Coordinates of C-alpha atoms in Angstrom, one line a residue:
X1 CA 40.4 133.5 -62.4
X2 CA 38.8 137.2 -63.9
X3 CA 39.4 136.2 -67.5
X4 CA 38.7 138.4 -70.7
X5 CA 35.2 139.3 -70.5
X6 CA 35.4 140.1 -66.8
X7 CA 38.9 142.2 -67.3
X8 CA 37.0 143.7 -70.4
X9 CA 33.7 145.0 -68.1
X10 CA 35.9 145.6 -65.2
X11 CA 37.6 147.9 -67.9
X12 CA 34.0 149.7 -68.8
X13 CA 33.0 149.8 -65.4
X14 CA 36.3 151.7 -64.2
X15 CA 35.6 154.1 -66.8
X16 CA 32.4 155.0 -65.9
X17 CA 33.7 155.1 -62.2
X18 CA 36.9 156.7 -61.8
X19 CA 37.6 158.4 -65.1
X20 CA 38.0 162.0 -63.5
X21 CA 38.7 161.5 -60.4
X22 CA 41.8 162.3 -58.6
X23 CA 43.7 159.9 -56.4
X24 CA 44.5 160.5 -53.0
X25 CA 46.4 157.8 -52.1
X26 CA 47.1 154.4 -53.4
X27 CA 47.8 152.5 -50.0
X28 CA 50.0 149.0 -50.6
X29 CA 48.9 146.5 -47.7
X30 CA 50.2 143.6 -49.5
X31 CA 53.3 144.6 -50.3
X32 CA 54.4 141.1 -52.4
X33 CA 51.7 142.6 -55.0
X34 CA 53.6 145.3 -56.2
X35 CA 56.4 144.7 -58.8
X36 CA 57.9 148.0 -59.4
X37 CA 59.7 150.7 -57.2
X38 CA 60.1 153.2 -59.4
X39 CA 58.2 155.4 -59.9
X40 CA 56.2 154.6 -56.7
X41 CA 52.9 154.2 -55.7
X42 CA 52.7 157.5 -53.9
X43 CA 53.7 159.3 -57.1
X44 CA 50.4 158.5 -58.4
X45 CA 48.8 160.8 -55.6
X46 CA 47.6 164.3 -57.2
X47 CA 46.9 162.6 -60.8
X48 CA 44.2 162.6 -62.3
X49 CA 42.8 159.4 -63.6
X50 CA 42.4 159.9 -67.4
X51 CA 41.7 156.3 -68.8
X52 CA 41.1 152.5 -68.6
X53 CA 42.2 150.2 -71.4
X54 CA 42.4 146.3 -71.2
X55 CA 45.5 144.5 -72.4
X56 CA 44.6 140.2 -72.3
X57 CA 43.9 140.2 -68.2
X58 CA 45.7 143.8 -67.6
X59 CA 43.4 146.3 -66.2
X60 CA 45.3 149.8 -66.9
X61 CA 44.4 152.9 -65.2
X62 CA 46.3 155.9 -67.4
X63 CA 46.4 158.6 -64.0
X64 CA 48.0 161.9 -66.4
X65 CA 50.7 159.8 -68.2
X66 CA 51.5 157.2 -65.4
X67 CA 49.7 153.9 -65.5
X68 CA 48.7 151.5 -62.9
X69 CA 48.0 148.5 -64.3
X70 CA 46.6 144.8 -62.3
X71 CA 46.6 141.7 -63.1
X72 CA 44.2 139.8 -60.8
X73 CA 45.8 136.1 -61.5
X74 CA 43.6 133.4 -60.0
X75 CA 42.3 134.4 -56.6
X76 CA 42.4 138.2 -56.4
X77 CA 39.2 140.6 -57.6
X78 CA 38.4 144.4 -57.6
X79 CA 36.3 146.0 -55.5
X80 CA 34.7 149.4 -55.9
X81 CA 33.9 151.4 -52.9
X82 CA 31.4 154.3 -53.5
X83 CA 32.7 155.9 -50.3
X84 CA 35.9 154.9 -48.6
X85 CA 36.1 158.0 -46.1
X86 CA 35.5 155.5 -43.2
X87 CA 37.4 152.9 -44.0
X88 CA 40.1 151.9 -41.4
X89 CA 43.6 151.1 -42.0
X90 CA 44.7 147.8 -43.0
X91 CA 48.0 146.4 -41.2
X92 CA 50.2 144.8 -43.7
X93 CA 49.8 140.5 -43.6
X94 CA 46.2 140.8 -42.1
X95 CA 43.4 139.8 -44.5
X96 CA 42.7 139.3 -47.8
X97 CA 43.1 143.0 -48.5
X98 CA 46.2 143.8 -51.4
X99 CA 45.6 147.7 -52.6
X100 CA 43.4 150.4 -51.9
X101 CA 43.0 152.9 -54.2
X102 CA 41.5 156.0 -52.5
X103 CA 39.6 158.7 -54.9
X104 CA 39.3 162.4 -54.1
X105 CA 35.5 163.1 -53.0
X106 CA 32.8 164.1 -55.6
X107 CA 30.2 166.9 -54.6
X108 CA 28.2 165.1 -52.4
X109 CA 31.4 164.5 -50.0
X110 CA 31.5 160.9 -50.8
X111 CA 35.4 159.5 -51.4
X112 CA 35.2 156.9 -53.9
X113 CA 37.4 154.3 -54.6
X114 CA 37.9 150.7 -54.6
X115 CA 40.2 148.0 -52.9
X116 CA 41.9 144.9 -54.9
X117 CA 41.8 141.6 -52.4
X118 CA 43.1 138.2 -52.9
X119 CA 41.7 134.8 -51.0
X120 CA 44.2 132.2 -50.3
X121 CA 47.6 131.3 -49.8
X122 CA 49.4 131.6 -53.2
X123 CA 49.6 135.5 -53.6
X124 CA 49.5 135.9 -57.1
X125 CA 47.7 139.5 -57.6
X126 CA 50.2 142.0 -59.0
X127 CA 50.7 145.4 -59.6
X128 CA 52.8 148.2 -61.4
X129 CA 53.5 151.7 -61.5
X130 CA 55.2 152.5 -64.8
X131 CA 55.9 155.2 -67.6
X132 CA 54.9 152.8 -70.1
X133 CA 52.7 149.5 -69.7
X134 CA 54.8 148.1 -72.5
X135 CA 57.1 147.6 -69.7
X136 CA 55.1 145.2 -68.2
X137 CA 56.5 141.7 -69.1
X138 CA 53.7 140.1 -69.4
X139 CA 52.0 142.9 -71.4
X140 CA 55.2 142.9 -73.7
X141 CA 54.9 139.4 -74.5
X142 CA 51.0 139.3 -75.2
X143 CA 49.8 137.4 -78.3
X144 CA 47.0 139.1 -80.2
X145 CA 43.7 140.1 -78.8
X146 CA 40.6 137.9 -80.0
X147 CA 38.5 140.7 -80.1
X148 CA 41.0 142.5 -82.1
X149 CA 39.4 142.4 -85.9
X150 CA 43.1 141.5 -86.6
X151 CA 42.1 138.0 -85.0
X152 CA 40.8 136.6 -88.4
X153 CA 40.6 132.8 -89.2
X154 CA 43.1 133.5 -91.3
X155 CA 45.6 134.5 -88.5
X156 CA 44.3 131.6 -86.4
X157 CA 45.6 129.5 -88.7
X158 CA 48.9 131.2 -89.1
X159 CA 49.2 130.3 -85.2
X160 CA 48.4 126.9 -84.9
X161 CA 49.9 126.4 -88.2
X162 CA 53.1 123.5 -87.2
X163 CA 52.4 124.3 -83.3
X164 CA 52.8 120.7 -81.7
X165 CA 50.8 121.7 -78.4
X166 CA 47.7 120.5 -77.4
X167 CA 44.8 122.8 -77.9
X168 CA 43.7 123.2 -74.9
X169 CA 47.3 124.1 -73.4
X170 CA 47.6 127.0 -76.9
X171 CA 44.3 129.0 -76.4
X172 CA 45.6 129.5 -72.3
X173 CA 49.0 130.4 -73.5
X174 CA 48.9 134.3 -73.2
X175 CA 51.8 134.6 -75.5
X176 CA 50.3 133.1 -78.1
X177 CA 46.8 134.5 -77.9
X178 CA 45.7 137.1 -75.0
X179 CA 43.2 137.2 -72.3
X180 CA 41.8 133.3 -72.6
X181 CA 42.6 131.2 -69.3
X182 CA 41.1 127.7 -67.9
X183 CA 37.3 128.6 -68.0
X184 CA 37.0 129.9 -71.6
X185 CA 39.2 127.5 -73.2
X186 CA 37.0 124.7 -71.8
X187 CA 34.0 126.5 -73.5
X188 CA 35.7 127.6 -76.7
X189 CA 36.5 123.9 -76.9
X190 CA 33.2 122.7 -76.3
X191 CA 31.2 125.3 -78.6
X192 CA 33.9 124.4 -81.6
X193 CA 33.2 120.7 -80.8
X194 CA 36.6 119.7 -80.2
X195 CA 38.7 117.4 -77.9
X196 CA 40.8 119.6 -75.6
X197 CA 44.1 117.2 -76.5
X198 CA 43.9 117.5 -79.8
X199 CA 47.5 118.4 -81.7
X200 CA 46.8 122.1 -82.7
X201 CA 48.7 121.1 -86.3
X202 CA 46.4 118.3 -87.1
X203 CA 43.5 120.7 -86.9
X204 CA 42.0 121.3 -90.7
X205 CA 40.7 124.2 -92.5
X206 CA 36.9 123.9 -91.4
X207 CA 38.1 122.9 -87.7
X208 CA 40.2 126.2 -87.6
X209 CA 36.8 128.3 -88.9
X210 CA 35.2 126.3 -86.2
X211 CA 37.5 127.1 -83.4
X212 CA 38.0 130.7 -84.9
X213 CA 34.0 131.1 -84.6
X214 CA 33.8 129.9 -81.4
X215 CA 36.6 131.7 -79.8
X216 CA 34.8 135.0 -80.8
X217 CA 31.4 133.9 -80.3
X218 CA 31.7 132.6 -76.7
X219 CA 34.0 136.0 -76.0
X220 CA 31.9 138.0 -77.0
X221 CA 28.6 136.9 -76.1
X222 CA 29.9 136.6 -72.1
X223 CA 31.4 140.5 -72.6
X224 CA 27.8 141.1 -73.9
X225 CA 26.2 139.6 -70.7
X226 CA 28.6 141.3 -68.7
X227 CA 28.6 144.8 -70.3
X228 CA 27.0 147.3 -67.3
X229 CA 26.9 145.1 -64.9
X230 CA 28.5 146.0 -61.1
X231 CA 31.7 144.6 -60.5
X232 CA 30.5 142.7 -57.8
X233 CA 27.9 140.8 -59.8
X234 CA 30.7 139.7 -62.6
X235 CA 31.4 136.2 -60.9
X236 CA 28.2 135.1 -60.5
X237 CA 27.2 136.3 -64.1
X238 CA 30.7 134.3 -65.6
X239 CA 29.7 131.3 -63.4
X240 CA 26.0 131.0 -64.4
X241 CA 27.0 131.3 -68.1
X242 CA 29.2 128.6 -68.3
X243 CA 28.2 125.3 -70.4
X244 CA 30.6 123.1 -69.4
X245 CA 33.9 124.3 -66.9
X246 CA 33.0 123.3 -63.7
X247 CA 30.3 121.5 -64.2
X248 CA 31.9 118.0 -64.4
X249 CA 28.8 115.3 -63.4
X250 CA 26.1 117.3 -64.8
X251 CA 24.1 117.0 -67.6
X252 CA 25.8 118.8 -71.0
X253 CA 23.1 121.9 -72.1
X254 CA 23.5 120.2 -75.9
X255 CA 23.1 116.8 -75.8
X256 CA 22.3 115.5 -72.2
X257 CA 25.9 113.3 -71.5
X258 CA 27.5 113.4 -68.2
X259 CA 30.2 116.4 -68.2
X260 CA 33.7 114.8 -67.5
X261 CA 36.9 116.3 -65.7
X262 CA 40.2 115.6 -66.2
X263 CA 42.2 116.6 -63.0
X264 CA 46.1 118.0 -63.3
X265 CA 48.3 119.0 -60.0
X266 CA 46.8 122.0 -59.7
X267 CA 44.1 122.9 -62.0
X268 CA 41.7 121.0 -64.4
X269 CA 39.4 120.7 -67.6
X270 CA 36.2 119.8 -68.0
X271 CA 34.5 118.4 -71.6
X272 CA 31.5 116.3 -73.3
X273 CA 32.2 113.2 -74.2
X274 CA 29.4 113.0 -76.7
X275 CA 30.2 116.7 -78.2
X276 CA 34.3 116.8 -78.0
X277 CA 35.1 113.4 -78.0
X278 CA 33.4 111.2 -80.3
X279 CA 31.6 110.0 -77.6
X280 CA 34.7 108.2 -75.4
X281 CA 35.3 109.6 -71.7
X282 CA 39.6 110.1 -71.2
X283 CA 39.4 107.2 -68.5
X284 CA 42.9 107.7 -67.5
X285 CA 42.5 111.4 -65.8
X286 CA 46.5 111.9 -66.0
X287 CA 47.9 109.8 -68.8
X288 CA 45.0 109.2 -71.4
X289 CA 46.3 109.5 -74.8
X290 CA 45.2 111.8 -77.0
X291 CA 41.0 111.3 -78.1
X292 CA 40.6 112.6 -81.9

Protein backbone atom coordinates (compact mmCIF):
# COMPACT_ATOMS: atom_id res chain seq x y z
CA UNK A 1 0.00 0.00 0.00
CA UNK A 2 1.60 3.70 -1.39
CA UNK A 3 1.95 5.11 2.11
CA UNK A 4 3.20 8.72 3.05
CA UNK A 5 6.50 9.02 1.58
CA UNK A 6 5.33 7.51 -1.72
CA UNK A 7 1.93 9.74 -1.81
CA UNK A 8 4.41 12.64 -0.77
CA UNK A 9 6.93 12.02 -4.12
CA UNK A 10 4.09 10.94 -6.10
CA UNK A 11 2.91 14.55 -5.05
CA UNK A 12 6.45 16.20 -6.33
CA UNK A 13 6.58 14.16 -9.14
CA UNK A 14 2.94 15.22 -10.49
CA UNK A 15 4.06 18.62 -10.07
CA UNK A 16 6.85 18.51 -12.06
CA UNK A 17 4.78 16.55 -14.63
CA UNK A 18 1.42 17.82 -15.17
CA UNK A 19 1.35 21.24 -13.44
CA UNK A 20 0.35 23.18 -16.76
CA UNK A 21 -1.02 20.95 -18.69
CA UNK A 22 -4.53 20.76 -19.82
CA UNK A 23 -6.75 17.71 -19.61
CA UNK A 24 -8.29 16.22 -22.44
CA UNK A 25 -10.18 13.67 -21.02
CA UNK A 26 -10.30 11.86 -17.80
CA UNK A 27 -11.60 8.34 -19.07
CA UNK A 28 -13.31 6.12 -16.00
CA UNK A 29 -12.73 2.24 -17.02
CA UNK A 30 -13.35 1.09 -13.59
CA UNK A 31 -16.30 2.67 -12.82
CA UNK A 32 -16.51 1.17 -8.91
CA UNK A 33 -13.45 3.68 -8.43
CA UNK A 34 -15.24 6.78 -8.67
CA UNK A 35 -17.24 8.11 -5.70
CA UNK A 36 -18.77 11.23 -6.81
CA UNK A 37 -21.32 12.17 -9.71
CA UNK A 38 -21.34 15.56 -9.40
CA UNK A 39 -19.59 17.41 -10.77
CA UNK A 40 -18.34 14.76 -13.23
CA UNK A 41 -15.28 13.50 -14.53
CA UNK A 42 -15.81 15.06 -17.99
CA UNK A 43 -16.17 18.51 -16.35
CA UNK A 44 -12.58 18.31 -15.68
CA UNK A 45 -11.86 18.38 -19.50
CA UNK A 46 -10.65 22.00 -20.71
CA UNK A 47 -8.95 22.75 -17.13
CA UNK A 48 -5.97 23.45 -16.54
CA UNK A 49 -4.11 21.49 -14.00
CA UNK A 50 -2.88 24.19 -11.50
CA UNK A 51 -1.53 22.07 -8.42
CA UNK A 52 -0.68 18.86 -6.46
CA UNK A 53 -0.89 18.82 -2.63
CA UNK A 54 -0.92 15.61 -0.43
CA UNK A 55 -3.51 15.11 2.30
CA UNK A 56 -2.27 11.57 4.56
CA UNK A 57 -2.54 9.08 1.30
CA UNK A 58 -4.76 11.71 -0.92
CA UNK A 59 -3.00 12.76 -4.01
CA UNK A 60 -4.96 16.09 -5.17
CA UNK A 61 -4.80 17.46 -8.50
CA UNK A 62 -6.34 21.35 -8.12
CA UNK A 63 -7.38 21.44 -12.32
CA UNK A 64 -8.62 25.62 -12.12
CA UNK A 65 -10.72 25.30 -8.88
CA UNK A 66 -11.96 21.60 -9.26
CA UNK A 67 -9.86 18.83 -7.63
CA UNK A 68 -9.36 15.36 -8.38
CA UNK A 69 -8.14 13.71 -5.66
CA UNK A 70 -6.93 9.44 -5.31
CA UNK A 71 -6.53 7.49 -2.91
CA UNK A 72 -4.59 4.37 -4.04
CA UNK A 73 -5.72 1.95 -0.92
CA UNK A 74 -3.67 -1.28 -0.94
CA UNK A 75 -3.30 -2.58 -4.47
CA UNK A 76 -3.71 0.26 -6.90
CA UNK A 77 -0.52 2.65 -8.20
CA UNK A 78 -0.06 5.63 -10.67
CA UNK A 79 1.35 5.48 -13.73
CA UNK A 80 2.73 8.30 -15.86
CA UNK A 81 2.65 8.00 -19.48
CA UNK A 82 4.91 10.47 -21.36
CA UNK A 83 2.87 9.93 -24.46
CA UNK A 84 -0.60 8.40 -24.35
CA UNK A 85 -1.66 9.41 -28.14
CA UNK A 86 -1.57 5.63 -28.97
CA UNK A 87 -3.00 4.18 -26.35
CA UNK A 88 -6.13 2.08 -27.18
CA UNK A 89 -9.39 2.06 -25.41
CA UNK A 90 -9.92 0.13 -22.38
CA UNK A 91 -13.38 -1.85 -22.15
CA UNK A 92 -14.79 -1.39 -18.77
CA UNK A 93 -14.18 -4.93 -16.33
CA UNK A 94 -11.03 -5.83 -18.51
CA UNK A 95 -7.65 -5.50 -16.72
CA UNK A 96 -6.13 -3.95 -14.11
CA UNK A 97 -6.70 -0.54 -15.64
CA UNK A 98 -9.05 2.10 -13.17
CA UNK A 99 -8.49 5.93 -14.73
CA UNK A 100 -6.69 7.48 -17.43
CA UNK A 101 -5.97 10.76 -17.31
CA UNK A 102 -5.15 12.11 -20.75
CA UNK A 103 -2.96 15.51 -20.94
CA UNK A 104 -3.19 17.95 -23.88
CA UNK A 105 0.15 17.57 -26.05
CA UNK A 106 3.33 19.72 -25.31
CA UNK A 107 5.40 21.10 -28.38
CA UNK A 108 6.96 18.18 -29.46
CA UNK A 109 3.34 16.59 -30.14
CA UNK A 110 3.69 14.15 -27.34
CA UNK A 111 0.24 13.73 -25.15
CA UNK A 112 1.13 13.13 -21.70
CA UNK A 113 -0.59 11.63 -19.06
CA UNK A 114 -0.76 8.84 -16.79
CA UNK A 115 -3.24 5.85 -15.92
CA UNK A 116 -4.13 4.74 -12.15
CA UNK A 117 -4.33 0.62 -12.13
CA UNK A 118 -5.23 -1.74 -9.36
CA UNK A 119 -4.08 -5.65 -9.16
CA UNK A 120 -6.51 -7.98 -7.60
CA UNK A 121 -9.84 -8.71 -6.53
CA UNK A 122 -10.76 -6.33 -3.78
CA UNK A 123 -11.19 -2.88 -5.71
CA UNK A 124 -10.26 -0.53 -3.37
CA UNK A 125 -8.71 2.51 -5.55
CA UNK A 126 -10.97 5.51 -5.38
CA UNK A 127 -11.58 8.58 -6.83
CA UNK A 128 -13.44 12.09 -6.62
CA UNK A 129 -14.33 15.01 -8.46
CA UNK A 130 -15.28 17.76 -6.05
CA UNK A 131 -15.47 21.64 -5.31
CA UNK A 132 -13.73 21.18 -2.27
CA UNK A 133 -11.49 18.17 -1.07
CA UNK A 134 -12.71 18.84 2.38
CA UNK A 135 -15.52 17.00 1.12
CA UNK A 136 -13.81 14.00 0.97
CA UNK A 137 -14.70 11.79 4.05
CA UNK A 138 -11.76 10.55 4.54
CA UNK A 139 -9.84 13.83 4.03
CA UNK A 140 -12.42 15.50 6.52
CA UNK A 141 -11.67 13.14 9.20
CA UNK A 142 -7.67 13.13 8.89
CA UNK A 143 -5.63 13.41 12.06
CA UNK A 144 -2.65 15.69 11.88
CA UNK A 145 0.13 15.29 9.45
CA UNK A 146 3.60 14.02 10.94
CA UNK A 147 5.41 16.17 8.81
CA UNK A 148 3.37 19.05 9.87
CA UNK A 149 5.79 21.02 12.43
CA UNK A 150 2.42 21.08 14.44
CA UNK A 151 3.36 17.26 15.00
CA UNK A 152 5.49 18.05 18.18
CA UNK A 153 6.19 15.50 21.03
CA UNK A 154 4.15 17.53 22.79
CA UNK A 155 1.09 16.81 20.70
CA UNK A 156 2.03 13.13 20.46
CA UNK A 157 1.45 12.99 23.82
CA UNK A 158 -1.78 14.83 23.83
CA UNK A 159 -2.85 11.85 21.47
CA UNK A 160 -1.94 8.82 23.09
CA UNK A 161 -2.62 10.53 26.28
CA UNK A 162 -5.65 7.88 28.01
CA UNK A 163 -5.96 6.15 24.35
CA UNK A 164 -6.43 2.36 25.39
CA UNK A 165 -5.38 1.06 21.81
CA UNK A 166 -2.51 -0.78 21.00
CA UNK A 167 0.24 1.09 19.29
CA UNK A 168 0.50 -0.54 16.54
CA UNK A 169 -3.41 -0.30 15.72
CA UNK A 170 -3.11 4.07 16.72
CA UNK A 171 -0.19 5.12 14.36
CA UNK A 172 -2.46 3.09 11.23
CA UNK A 173 -5.45 4.84 12.44
CA UNK A 174 -5.78 7.75 9.79
CA UNK A 175 -8.09 9.63 12.14
CA UNK A 176 -5.83 9.91 14.63
CA UNK A 177 -2.61 10.56 12.81
CA UNK A 178 -2.44 10.84 8.75
CA UNK A 179 -0.72 9.06 6.11
CA UNK A 180 1.06 6.03 8.33
CA UNK A 181 -0.36 2.43 7.23
CA UNK A 182 1.04 -1.24 7.91
CA UNK A 183 4.70 -0.84 6.55
CA UNK A 184 5.69 2.33 8.45
CA UNK A 185 4.18 1.62 11.61
CA UNK A 186 6.17 -1.66 11.74
CA UNK A 187 9.33 0.51 11.17
CA UNK A 188 8.35 3.48 13.38
CA UNK A 189 7.91 0.66 15.94
CA UNK A 190 11.05 -0.88 15.41
CA UNK A 191 13.30 2.35 15.17
CA UNK A 192 11.54 3.69 18.61
CA UNK A 193 12.28 0.21 20.06
CA UNK A 194 8.92 -0.69 20.98
CA UNK A 195 6.57 -3.72 21.15
CA UNK A 196 3.77 -3.15 18.52
CA UNK A 197 1.04 -4.28 21.48
CA UNK A 198 1.97 -2.08 23.76
CA UNK A 199 -1.20 0.10 25.49
CA UNK A 200 -0.50 3.54 23.87
CA UNK A 201 -1.43 5.06 27.68
CA UNK A 202 1.22 3.11 29.45
CA UNK A 203 3.75 4.75 27.18
CA UNK A 204 6.07 7.28 29.40
CA UNK A 205 7.49 10.56 28.75
CA UNK A 206 10.97 9.38 27.22
CA UNK A 207 9.03 6.43 25.19
CA UNK A 208 6.67 9.27 23.66
CA UNK A 209 10.13 11.34 22.57
CA UNK A 210 11.18 8.12 21.37
CA UNK A 211 8.23 7.20 19.24
CA UNK A 212 7.83 10.97 18.35
CA UNK A 213 11.59 10.88 16.97
CA UNK A 214 11.16 7.93 15.20
CA UNK A 215 7.91 8.61 13.52
CA UNK A 216 9.64 11.76 11.91
CA UNK A 217 12.91 10.27 11.35
CA UNK A 218 11.82 7.10 9.52
CA UNK A 219 9.23 9.57 7.50
CA UNK A 220 11.27 11.68 6.54
CA UNK A 221 14.36 9.89 5.68
CA UNK A 222 12.15 7.36 3.18
CA UNK A 223 10.53 10.92 1.57
CA UNK A 224 14.31 11.89 1.37
CA UNK A 225 15.20 8.65 -0.64
CA UNK A 226 12.25 9.00 -2.64
CA UNK A 227 12.41 12.77 -3.48
CA UNK A 228 13.07 12.82 -7.60
CA UNK A 229 12.72 9.59 -8.18
CA UNK A 230 10.26 8.21 -11.21
CA UNK A 231 7.06 7.04 -10.10
CA UNK A 232 7.72 3.74 -11.30
CA UNK A 233 10.86 3.18 -9.28
CA UNK A 234 8.96 4.29 -5.83
CA UNK A 235 8.10 0.52 -4.88
CA UNK A 236 11.25 -0.95 -5.26
CA UNK A 237 12.94 2.10 -3.44
CA UNK A 238 10.09 1.69 -0.31
CA UNK A 239 10.74 -2.07 -0.44
CA UNK A 240 14.59 -1.99 -0.35
CA UNK A 241 14.51 0.53 2.60
CA UNK A 242 12.55 -1.33 4.82
CA UNK A 243 14.33 -2.78 8.17
CA UNK A 244 11.92 -4.91 9.29
CA UNK A 245 7.99 -5.19 7.43
CA UNK A 246 8.26 -8.02 5.38
CA UNK A 247 11.08 -9.33 6.25
CA UNK A 248 9.86 -11.90 8.84
CA UNK A 249 12.87 -14.89 9.02
CA UNK A 250 15.71 -12.68 8.25
CA UNK A 251 18.23 -11.45 10.06
CA UNK A 252 17.30 -7.76 12.02
CA UNK A 253 19.92 -4.91 10.33
CA UNK A 254 20.53 -3.90 14.35
CA UNK A 255 21.17 -6.69 16.25
CA UNK A 256 21.26 -10.03 14.05
CA UNK A 257 17.72 -11.82 15.69
CA UNK A 258 15.38 -13.68 13.46
CA UNK A 259 12.57 -11.06 12.33
CA UNK A 260 9.09 -12.46 13.57
CA UNK A 261 5.52 -12.04 12.02
CA UNK A 262 2.46 -12.03 13.61
CA UNK A 263 -0.31 -12.99 11.04
CA UNK A 264 -4.15 -11.41 11.34
CA UNK A 265 -7.13 -12.32 8.77
CA UNK A 266 -5.97 -10.24 6.31
CA UNK A 267 -2.91 -8.39 6.89
CA UNK A 268 0.19 -8.72 9.36
CA UNK A 269 3.13 -7.15 11.46
CA UNK A 270 6.41 -7.88 11.53
CA UNK A 271 9.05 -7.01 14.71
CA UNK A 272 12.47 -7.94 16.56
CA UNK A 273 12.24 -9.83 19.29
CA UNK A 274 15.60 -8.67 20.70
CA UNK A 275 14.85 -4.76 19.78
CA UNK A 276 10.86 -4.49 20.57
CA UNK A 277 10.38 -7.14 22.80
CA UNK A 278 12.74 -7.67 25.48
CA UNK A 279 13.94 -10.41 23.65
CA UNK A 280 10.48 -12.87 23.76
CA UNK A 281 8.94 -13.87 20.29
CA UNK A 282 4.68 -13.47 20.59
CA UNK A 283 4.44 -17.41 20.25
CA UNK A 284 0.77 -17.29 19.99
CA UNK A 285 0.42 -15.49 16.37
CA UNK A 286 -3.42 -14.57 17.19
CA UNK A 287 -3.90 -14.46 20.86
CA UNK A 288 -0.51 -13.62 22.53
CA UNK A 289 -0.94 -11.25 25.32
CA UNK A 290 0.41 -8.17 25.31
CA UNK A 291 4.86 -8.24 25.45
CA UNK A 292 6.00 -4.98 27.50
Amino acid sequence: MPELPEVESLTHFLRERAVGHTILAVDVVGFQALKTFDPPATALGGLTITGVARHGKFLDLDCDGLHLVIHLARAGWLRWRDDLSGAKPVRPGKGPLAVRVRLAPDDDGQAPGFELTEAGTQKRLAVYVTRNPDEVPGIAALGPDPLDPSFTVAALKRIVGGNRTQIKGLLRDQKIIAGIGNAYSDEVLHAARMSPFKIAATLTDTQIADLHEAIVTTLGEAVERAHGLAAKDLKAEKKSGLRVHNRAGQPCDVCGDTIREVSFADSSLQYCPTCQTGGKPLADRRLSRLLK
